[in-house]
mmCIF file of C-alpha atoms in Angstrom:
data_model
loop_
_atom_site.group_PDB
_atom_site.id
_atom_site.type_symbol
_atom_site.label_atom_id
_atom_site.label_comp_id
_atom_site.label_asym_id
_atom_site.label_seq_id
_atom_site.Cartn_x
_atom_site.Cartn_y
_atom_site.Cartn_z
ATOM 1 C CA UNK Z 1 -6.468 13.179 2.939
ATOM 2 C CA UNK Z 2 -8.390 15.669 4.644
ATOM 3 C CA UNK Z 3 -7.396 18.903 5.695
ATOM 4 C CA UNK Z 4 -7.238 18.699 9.285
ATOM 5 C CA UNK Z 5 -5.511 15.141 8.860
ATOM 6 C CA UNK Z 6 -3.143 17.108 6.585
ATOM 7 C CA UNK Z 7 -2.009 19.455 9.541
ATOM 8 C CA UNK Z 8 -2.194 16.830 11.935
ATOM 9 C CA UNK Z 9 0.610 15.192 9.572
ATOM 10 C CA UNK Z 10 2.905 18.802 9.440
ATOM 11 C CA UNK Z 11 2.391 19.321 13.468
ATOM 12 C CA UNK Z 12 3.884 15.889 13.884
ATOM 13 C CA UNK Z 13 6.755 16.310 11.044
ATOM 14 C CA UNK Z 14 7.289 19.950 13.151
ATOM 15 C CA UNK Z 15 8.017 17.809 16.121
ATOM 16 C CA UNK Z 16 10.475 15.381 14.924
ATOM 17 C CA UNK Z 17 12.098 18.440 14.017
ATOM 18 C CA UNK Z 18 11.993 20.631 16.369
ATOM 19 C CA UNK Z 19 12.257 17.890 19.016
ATOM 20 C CA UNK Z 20 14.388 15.161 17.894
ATOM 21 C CA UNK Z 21 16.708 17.192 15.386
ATOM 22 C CA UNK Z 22 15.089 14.312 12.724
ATOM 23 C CA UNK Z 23 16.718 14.982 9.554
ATOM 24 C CA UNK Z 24 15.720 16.094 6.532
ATOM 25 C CA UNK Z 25 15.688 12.466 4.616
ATOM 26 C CA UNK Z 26 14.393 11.027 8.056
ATOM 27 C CA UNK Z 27 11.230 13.514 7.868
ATOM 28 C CA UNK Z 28 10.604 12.527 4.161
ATOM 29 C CA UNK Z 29 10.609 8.859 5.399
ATOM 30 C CA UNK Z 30 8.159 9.541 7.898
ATOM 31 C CA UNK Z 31 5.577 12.305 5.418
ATOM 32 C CA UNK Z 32 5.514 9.390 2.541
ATOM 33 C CA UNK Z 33 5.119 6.740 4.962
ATOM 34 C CA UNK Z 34 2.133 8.353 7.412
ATOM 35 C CA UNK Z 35 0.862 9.322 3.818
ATOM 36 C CA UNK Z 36 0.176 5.841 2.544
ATOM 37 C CA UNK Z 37 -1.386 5.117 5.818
ATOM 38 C CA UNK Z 38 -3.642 8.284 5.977
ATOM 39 C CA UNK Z 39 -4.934 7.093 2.153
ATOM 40 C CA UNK Z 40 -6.216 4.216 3.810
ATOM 41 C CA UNK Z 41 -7.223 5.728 7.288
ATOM 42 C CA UNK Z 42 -9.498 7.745 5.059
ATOM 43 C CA UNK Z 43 -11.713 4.814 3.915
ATOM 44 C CA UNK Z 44 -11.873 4.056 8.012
ATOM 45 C CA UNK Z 45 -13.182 7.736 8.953
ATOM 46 C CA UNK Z 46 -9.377 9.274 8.591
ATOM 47 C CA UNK Z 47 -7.001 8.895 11.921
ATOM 48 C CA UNK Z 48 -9.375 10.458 14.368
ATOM 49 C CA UNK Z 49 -11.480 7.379 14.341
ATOM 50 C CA UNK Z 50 -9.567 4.165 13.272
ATOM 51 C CA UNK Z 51 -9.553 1.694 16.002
ATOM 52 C CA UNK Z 52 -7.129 -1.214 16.655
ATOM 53 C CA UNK Z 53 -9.054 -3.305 13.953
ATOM 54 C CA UNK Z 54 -8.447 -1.026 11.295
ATOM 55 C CA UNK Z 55 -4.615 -1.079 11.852
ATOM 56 C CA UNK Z 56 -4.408 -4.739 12.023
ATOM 57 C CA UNK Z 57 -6.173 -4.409 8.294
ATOM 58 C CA UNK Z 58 -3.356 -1.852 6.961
ATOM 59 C CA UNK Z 59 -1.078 -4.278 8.171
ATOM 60 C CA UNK Z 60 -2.732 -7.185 6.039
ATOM 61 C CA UNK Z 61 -2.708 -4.694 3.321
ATOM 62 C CA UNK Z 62 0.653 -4.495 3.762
ATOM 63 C CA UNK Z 63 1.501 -7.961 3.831
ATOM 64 C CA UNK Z 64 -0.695 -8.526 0.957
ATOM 65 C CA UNK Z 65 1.405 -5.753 -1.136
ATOM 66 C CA UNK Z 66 4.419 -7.815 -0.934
ATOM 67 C CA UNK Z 67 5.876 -5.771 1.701
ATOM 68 C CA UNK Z 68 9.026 -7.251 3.811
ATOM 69 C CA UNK Z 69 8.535 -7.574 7.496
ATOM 70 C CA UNK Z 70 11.325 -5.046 8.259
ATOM 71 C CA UNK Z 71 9.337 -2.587 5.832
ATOM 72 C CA UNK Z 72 5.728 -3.053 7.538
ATOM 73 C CA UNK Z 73 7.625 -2.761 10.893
ATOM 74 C CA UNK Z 74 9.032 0.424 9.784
ATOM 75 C CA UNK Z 75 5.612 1.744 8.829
ATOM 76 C CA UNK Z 76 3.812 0.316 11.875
ATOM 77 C CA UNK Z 77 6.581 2.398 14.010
ATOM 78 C CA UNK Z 78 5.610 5.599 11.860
ATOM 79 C CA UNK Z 79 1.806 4.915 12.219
ATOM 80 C CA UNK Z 80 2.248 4.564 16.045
ATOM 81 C CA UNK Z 81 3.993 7.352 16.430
ATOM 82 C CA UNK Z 82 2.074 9.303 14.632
ATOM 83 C CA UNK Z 83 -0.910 8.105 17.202
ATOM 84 C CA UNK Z 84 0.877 8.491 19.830
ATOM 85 C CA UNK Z 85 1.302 12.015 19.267
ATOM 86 C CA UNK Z 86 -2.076 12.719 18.513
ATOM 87 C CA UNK Z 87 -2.967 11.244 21.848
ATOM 88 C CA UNK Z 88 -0.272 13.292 24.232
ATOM 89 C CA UNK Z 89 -1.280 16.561 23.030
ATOM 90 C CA UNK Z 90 -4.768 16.197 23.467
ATOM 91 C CA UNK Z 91 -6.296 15.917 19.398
ATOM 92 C CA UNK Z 92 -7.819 12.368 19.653
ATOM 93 C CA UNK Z 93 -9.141 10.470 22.694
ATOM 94 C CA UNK Z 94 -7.651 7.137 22.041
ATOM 95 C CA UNK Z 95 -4.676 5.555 20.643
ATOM 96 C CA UNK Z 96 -5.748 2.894 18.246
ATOM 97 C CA UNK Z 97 -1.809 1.030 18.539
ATOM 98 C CA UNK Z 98 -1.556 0.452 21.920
ATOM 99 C CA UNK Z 99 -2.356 -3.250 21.175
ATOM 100 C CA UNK Z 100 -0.968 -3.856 18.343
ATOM 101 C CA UNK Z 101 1.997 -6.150 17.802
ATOM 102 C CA UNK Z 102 4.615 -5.541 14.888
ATOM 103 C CA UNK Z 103 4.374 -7.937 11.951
ATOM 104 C CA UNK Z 104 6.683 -10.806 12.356
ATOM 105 C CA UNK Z 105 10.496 -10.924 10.974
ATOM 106 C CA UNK Z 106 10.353 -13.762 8.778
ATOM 107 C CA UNK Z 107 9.109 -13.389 5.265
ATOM 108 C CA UNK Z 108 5.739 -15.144 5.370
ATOM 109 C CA UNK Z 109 5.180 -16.914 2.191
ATOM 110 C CA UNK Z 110 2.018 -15.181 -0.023
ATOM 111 C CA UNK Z 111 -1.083 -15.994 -0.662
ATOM 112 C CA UNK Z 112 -1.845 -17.794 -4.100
ATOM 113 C CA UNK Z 113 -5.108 -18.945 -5.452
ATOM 114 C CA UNK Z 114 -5.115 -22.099 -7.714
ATOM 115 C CA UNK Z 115 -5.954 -21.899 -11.098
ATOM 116 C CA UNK Z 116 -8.830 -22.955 -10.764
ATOM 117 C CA UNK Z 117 -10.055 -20.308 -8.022
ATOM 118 C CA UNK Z 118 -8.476 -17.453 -10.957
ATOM 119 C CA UNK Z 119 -10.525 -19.226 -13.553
ATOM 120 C CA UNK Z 120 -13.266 -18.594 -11.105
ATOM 121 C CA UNK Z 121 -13.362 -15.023 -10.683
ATOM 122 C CA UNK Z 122 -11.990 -14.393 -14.318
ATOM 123 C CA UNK Z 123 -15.391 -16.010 -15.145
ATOM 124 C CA UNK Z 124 -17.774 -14.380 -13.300
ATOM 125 C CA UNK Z 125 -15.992 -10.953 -13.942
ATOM 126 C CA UNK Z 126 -17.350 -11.420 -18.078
ATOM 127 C CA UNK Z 127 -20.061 -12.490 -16.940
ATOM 128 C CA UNK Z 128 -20.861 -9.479 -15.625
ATOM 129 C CA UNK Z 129 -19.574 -7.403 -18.335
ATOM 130 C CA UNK Z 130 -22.069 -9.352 -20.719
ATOM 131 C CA UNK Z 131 -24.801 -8.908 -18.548
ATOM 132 C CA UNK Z 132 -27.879 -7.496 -20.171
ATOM 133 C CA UNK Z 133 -29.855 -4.728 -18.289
ATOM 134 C CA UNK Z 134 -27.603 -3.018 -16.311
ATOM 135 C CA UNK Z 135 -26.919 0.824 -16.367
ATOM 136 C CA UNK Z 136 -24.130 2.460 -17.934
ATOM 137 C CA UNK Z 137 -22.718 3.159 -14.750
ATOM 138 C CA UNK Z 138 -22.333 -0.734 -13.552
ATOM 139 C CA UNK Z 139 -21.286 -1.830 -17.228
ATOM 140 C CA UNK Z 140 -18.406 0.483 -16.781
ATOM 141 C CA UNK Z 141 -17.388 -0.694 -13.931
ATOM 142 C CA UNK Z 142 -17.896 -4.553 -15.184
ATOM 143 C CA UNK Z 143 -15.979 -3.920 -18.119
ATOM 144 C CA UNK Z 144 -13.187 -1.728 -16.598
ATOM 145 C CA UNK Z 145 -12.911 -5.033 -13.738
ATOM 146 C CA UNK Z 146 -13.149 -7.448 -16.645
ATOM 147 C CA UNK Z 147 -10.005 -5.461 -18.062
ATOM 148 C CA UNK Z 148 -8.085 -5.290 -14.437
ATOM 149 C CA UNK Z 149 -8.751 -8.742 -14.115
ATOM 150 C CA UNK Z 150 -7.634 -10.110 -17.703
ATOM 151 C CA UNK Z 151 -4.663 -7.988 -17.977
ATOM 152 C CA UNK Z 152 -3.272 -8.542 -14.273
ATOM 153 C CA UNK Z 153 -3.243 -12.167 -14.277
ATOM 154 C CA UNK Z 154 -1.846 -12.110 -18.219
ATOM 155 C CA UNK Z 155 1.222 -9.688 -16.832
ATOM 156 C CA UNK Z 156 1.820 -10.199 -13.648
ATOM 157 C CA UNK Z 157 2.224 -6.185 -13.000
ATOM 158 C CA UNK Z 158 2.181 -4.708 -9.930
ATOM 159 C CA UNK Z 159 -1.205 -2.971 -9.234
ATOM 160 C CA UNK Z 160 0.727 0.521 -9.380
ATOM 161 C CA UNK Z 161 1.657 -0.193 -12.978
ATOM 162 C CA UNK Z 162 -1.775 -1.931 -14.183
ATOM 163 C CA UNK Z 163 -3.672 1.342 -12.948
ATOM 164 C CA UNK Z 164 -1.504 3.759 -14.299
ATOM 165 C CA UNK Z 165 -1.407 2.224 -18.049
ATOM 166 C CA UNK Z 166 -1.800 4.216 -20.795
ATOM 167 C CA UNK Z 167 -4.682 4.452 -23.624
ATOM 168 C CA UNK Z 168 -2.128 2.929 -26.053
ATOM 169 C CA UNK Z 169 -1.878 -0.180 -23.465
ATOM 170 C CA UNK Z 170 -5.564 -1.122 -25.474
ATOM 171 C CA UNK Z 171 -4.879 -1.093 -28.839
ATOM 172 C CA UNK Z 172 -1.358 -2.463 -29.145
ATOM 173 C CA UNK Z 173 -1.356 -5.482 -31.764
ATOM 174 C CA UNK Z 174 2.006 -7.023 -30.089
ATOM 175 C CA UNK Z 175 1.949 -9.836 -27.767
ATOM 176 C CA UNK Z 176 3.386 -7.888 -25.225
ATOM 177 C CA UNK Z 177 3.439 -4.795 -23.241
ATOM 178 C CA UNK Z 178 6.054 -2.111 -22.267
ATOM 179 C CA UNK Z 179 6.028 -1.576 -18.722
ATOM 180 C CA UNK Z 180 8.031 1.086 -16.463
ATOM 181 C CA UNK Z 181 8.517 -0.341 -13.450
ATOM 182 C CA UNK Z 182 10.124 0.564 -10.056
ATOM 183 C CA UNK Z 183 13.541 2.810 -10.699
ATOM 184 C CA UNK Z 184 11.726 3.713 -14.039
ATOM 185 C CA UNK Z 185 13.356 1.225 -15.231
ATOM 186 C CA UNK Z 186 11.493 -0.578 -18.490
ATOM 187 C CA UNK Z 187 10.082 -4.018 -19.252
ATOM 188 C CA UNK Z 188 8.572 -6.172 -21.324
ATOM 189 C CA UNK Z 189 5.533 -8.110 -19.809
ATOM 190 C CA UNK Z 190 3.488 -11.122 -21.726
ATOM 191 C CA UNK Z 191 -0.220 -9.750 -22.987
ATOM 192 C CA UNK Z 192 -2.756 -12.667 -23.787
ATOM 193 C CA UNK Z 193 -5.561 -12.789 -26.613
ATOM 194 C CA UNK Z 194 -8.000 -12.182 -23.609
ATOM 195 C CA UNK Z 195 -6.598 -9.467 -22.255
ATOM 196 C CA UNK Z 196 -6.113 -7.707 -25.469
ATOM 197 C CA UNK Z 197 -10.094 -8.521 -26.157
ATOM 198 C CA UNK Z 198 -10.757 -7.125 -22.442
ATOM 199 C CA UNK Z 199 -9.271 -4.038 -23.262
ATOM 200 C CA UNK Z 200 -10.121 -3.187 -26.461
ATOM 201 C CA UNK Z 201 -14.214 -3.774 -25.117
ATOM 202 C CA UNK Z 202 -13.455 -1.437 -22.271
ATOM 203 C CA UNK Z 203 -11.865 1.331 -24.701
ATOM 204 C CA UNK Z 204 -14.813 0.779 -27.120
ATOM 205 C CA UNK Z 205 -17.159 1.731 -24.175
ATOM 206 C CA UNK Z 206 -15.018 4.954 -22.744
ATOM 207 C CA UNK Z 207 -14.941 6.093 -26.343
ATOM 208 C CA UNK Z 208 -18.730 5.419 -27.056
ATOM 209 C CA UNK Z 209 -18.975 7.593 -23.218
ATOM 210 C CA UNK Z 210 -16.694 10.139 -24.132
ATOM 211 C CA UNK Z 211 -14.753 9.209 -21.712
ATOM 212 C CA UNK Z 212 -11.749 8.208 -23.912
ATOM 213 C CA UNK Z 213 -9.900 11.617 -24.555
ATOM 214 C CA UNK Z 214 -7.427 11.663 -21.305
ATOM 215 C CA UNK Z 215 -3.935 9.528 -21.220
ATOM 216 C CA UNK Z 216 -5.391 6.845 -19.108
ATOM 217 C CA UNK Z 217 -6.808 3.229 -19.606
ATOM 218 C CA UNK Z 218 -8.296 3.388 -16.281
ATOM 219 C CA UNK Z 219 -9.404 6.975 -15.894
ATOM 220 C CA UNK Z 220 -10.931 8.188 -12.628
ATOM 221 C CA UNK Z 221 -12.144 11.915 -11.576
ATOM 222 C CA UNK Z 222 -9.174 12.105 -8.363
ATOM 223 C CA UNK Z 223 -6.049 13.881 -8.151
ATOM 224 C CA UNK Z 224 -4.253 10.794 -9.220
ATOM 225 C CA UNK Z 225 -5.952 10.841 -13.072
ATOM 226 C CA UNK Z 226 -6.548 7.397 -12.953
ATOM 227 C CA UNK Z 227 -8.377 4.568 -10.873
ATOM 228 C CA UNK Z 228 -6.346 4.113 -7.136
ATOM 229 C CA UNK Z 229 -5.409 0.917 -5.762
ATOM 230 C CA UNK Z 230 -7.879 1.052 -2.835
ATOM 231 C CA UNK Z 231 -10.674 1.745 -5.519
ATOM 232 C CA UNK Z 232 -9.317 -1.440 -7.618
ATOM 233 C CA UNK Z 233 -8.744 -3.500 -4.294
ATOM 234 C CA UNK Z 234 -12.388 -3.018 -3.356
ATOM 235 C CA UNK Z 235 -14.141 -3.675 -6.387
ATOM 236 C CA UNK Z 236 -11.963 -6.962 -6.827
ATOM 237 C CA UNK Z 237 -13.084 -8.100 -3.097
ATOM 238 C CA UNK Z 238 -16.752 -7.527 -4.453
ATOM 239 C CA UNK Z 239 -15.942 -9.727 -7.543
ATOM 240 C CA UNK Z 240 -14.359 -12.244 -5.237
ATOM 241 C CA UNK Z 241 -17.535 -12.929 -2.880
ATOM 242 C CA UNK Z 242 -19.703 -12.826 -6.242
ATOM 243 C CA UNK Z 243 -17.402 -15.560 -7.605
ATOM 244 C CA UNK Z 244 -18.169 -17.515 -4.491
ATOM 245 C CA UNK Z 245 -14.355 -16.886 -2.951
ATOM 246 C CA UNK Z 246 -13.014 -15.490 0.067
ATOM 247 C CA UNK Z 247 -13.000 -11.612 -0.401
ATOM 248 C CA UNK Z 248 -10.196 -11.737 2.503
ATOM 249 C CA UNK Z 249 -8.274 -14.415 0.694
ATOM 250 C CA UNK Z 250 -8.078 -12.080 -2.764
ATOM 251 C CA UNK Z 251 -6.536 -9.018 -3.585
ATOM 252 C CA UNK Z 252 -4.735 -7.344 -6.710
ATOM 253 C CA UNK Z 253 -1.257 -8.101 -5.084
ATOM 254 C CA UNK Z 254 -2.555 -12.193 -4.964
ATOM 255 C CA UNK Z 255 -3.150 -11.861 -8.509
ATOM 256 C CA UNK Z 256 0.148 -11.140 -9.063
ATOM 257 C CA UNK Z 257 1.466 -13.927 -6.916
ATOM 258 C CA UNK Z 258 -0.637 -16.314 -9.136
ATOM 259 C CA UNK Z 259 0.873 -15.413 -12.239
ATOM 260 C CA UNK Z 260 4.600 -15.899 -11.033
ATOM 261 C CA UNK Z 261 3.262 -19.283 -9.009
ATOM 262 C CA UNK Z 262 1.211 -20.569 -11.970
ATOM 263 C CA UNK Z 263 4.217 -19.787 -14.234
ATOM 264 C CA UNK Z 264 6.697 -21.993 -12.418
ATOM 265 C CA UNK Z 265 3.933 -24.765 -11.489
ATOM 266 C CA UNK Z 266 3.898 -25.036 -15.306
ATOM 267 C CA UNK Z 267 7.696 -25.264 -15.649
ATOM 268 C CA UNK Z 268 8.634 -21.783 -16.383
ATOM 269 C CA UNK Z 269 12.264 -20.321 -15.146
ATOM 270 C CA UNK Z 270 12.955 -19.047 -12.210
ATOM 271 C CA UNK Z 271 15.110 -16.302 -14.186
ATOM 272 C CA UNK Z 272 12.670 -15.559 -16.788
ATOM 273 C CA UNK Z 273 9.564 -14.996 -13.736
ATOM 274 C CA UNK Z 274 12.068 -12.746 -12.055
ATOM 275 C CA UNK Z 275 12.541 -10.570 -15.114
ATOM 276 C CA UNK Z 276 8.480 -10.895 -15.724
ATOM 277 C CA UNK Z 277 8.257 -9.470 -12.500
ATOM 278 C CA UNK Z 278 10.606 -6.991 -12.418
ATOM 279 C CA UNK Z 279 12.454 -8.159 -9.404
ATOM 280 C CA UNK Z 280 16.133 -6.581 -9.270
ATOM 281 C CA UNK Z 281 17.480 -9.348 -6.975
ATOM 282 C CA UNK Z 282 16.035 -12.943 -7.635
ATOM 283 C CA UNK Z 283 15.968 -14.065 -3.873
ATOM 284 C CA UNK Z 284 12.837 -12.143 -4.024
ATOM 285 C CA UNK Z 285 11.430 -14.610 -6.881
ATOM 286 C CA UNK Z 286 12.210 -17.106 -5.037
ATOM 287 C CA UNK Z 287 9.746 -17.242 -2.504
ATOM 288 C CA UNK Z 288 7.043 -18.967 -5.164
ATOM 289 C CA UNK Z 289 9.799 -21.857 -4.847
ATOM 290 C CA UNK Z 290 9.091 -22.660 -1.464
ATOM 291 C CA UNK Z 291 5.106 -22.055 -2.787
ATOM 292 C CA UNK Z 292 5.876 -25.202 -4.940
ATOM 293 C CA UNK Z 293 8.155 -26.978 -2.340
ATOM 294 C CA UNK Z 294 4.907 -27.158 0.002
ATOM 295 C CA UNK Z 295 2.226 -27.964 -2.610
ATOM 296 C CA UNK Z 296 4.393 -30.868 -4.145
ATOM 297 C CA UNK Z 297 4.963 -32.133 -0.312
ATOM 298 C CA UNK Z 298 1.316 -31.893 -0.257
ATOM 299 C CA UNK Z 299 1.010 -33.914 -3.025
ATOM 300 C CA UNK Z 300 3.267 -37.064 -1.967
ATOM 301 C CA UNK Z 301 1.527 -36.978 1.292
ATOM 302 C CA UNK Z 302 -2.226 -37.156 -0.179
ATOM 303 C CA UNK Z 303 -1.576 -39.506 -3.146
ATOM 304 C CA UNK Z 304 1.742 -41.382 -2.918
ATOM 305 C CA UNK Z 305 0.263 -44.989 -1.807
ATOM 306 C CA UNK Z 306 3.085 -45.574 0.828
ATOM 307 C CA UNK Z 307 1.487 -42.478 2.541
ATOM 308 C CA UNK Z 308 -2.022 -44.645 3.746
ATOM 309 C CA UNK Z 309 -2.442 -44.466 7.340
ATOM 310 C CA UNK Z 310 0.102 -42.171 7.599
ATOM 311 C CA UNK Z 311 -0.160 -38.964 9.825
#
């Protein structure tokens, strides 16, 4: 966030303060909320510039997080506010949310790719990180997506806890990983033979780099220590058009949603994806049921033979 977009942020805050008595917990709400946007206002020219486009995208975003529709709504109401007051007194010409509509109430079910389409991009990704020829700089980044890739589909993490894994994450010899999740509370995830080979590779090359000595996997030169979601999301949508998908149709949070779909497709427990996941309340697992409920209607109605000539 830049600095002006910083005190554009406090002058706002000030406001619901000064003006609106907003309370203390109500202000916090609004600073950690306007600061997710303004991370990803900054990739669109930071809030001076975004146009209606842009905020349609953070919504997707959102949406594509796993976000409920009460949640987006609530940050949609903090981002137009936000606008809003940037517009009355004067600071930006426009006001970008005019047009926008809130996301919809009802819990849209996710996007999942099939196996097939993860088999796909899992494919081209070591391809890439076995290419011959290419700099240092792009077999880094081949390698480190090659180990995003392998160990967020083997997991099922959310991208906050795949980007944020230790050094130790690569050389474990168990089957599975320890993960602290939301609440800081602790799990144990599944860990594949390919995702321990994609990580130990990628270690091999930060420690032949001298890049290995920090307490990240995924180390990156920001504030943060290690690689950001927004850098992750965009190098996956660039792996996604290379592997011939849609990049709009693929993000880390998909990735996760085909690991808990694929899981059940395959006969797995409800209760056992919900503790892969780390969902406290299982009504949130339960969306990949209705997943399965419309791909097995699907099914009858394109191969059951009663179904010719049917509409």
């Amino acid at each position: 966030m830049t600095r002006q977009a910083r005190a554009w942020v406090n002058a706002f805050l000030d406001m619901l303060a000064a003006e609106r008595g907003a309370a203390k917990n109500t202000i916090e709400a609004y600073q950690r909320d306007l600061d997710d946007y303004l991370e990803f206002a900054a990739g669109h020219g930071g809030p001076a510039s975004v146009a209606a486009a842009d905020i349609r995208a953070f919504l997707v975003e959102l949406s594509e997080r796993g976000l409920k529709a009460s949640s987006a709504a609530r940050r949609l109401s903090a981002v137009r506010q936000f606008h809003r007051f940037l517009y009355t007194e004067g600071l930006v010409g426009v006001d970008p949310t005019a047009a926008i509509e809130g996301p919809r109430l009802g819990r849209p079910l996710p996007k999942v790719l099939s196996v097939a389409e993860v088999d796909r991009l899992i494919a081209t990704a070591q391809e890439a990180a076995e290419r011959e020829g290419q700099s240092l700089a792009a077999q880094a980044r081949s390698l480190r997506m090659r180990c995003l890739i392998e160990m967020l589909y083997a997991t099922g993490m959310r991208v906050s806890e795949l980007i944020a894994l230790p050094l130790s994450a690569a050389t474990t010899r168990e089957r599975f990983l320890v993960v602290r999740g939301k609440g800081d509370k602790d799990r144990l995830v599944p860990l594949n033979e390919a995702a321990r080979l994609a990580a130990a590779a990628h270690l091999a090359f930060l420690r032949q780099q001298g890049d290995a000595g920090g307490r990240w996997l995924f180390p990156s030169d920001g504030e943060s220590g290690h690689l950001t979601r927004q850098a992750f999301g965009r190098d996956l949508k660039s792996l996604s058009a290379a592997a011939g998908l849609s990049p709009a149709k693929v993000s880390p949070h998909v990735l996760r949603h085909a690991f808990a779909s694929h899981l059940l497709q395959n006969g797995a427990d409800l209760r056992v994806v919900q503790e892969l996941l780390g969902h406290a309340d299982i009504a949130t697992t339960q969306i990949y049921t209705h997943i399965l409920d419309e791909r097995l209607k699907s099914l009858v109605r394109d191969l059951h033979p009663l179904m010719d000539g049917e509409g």
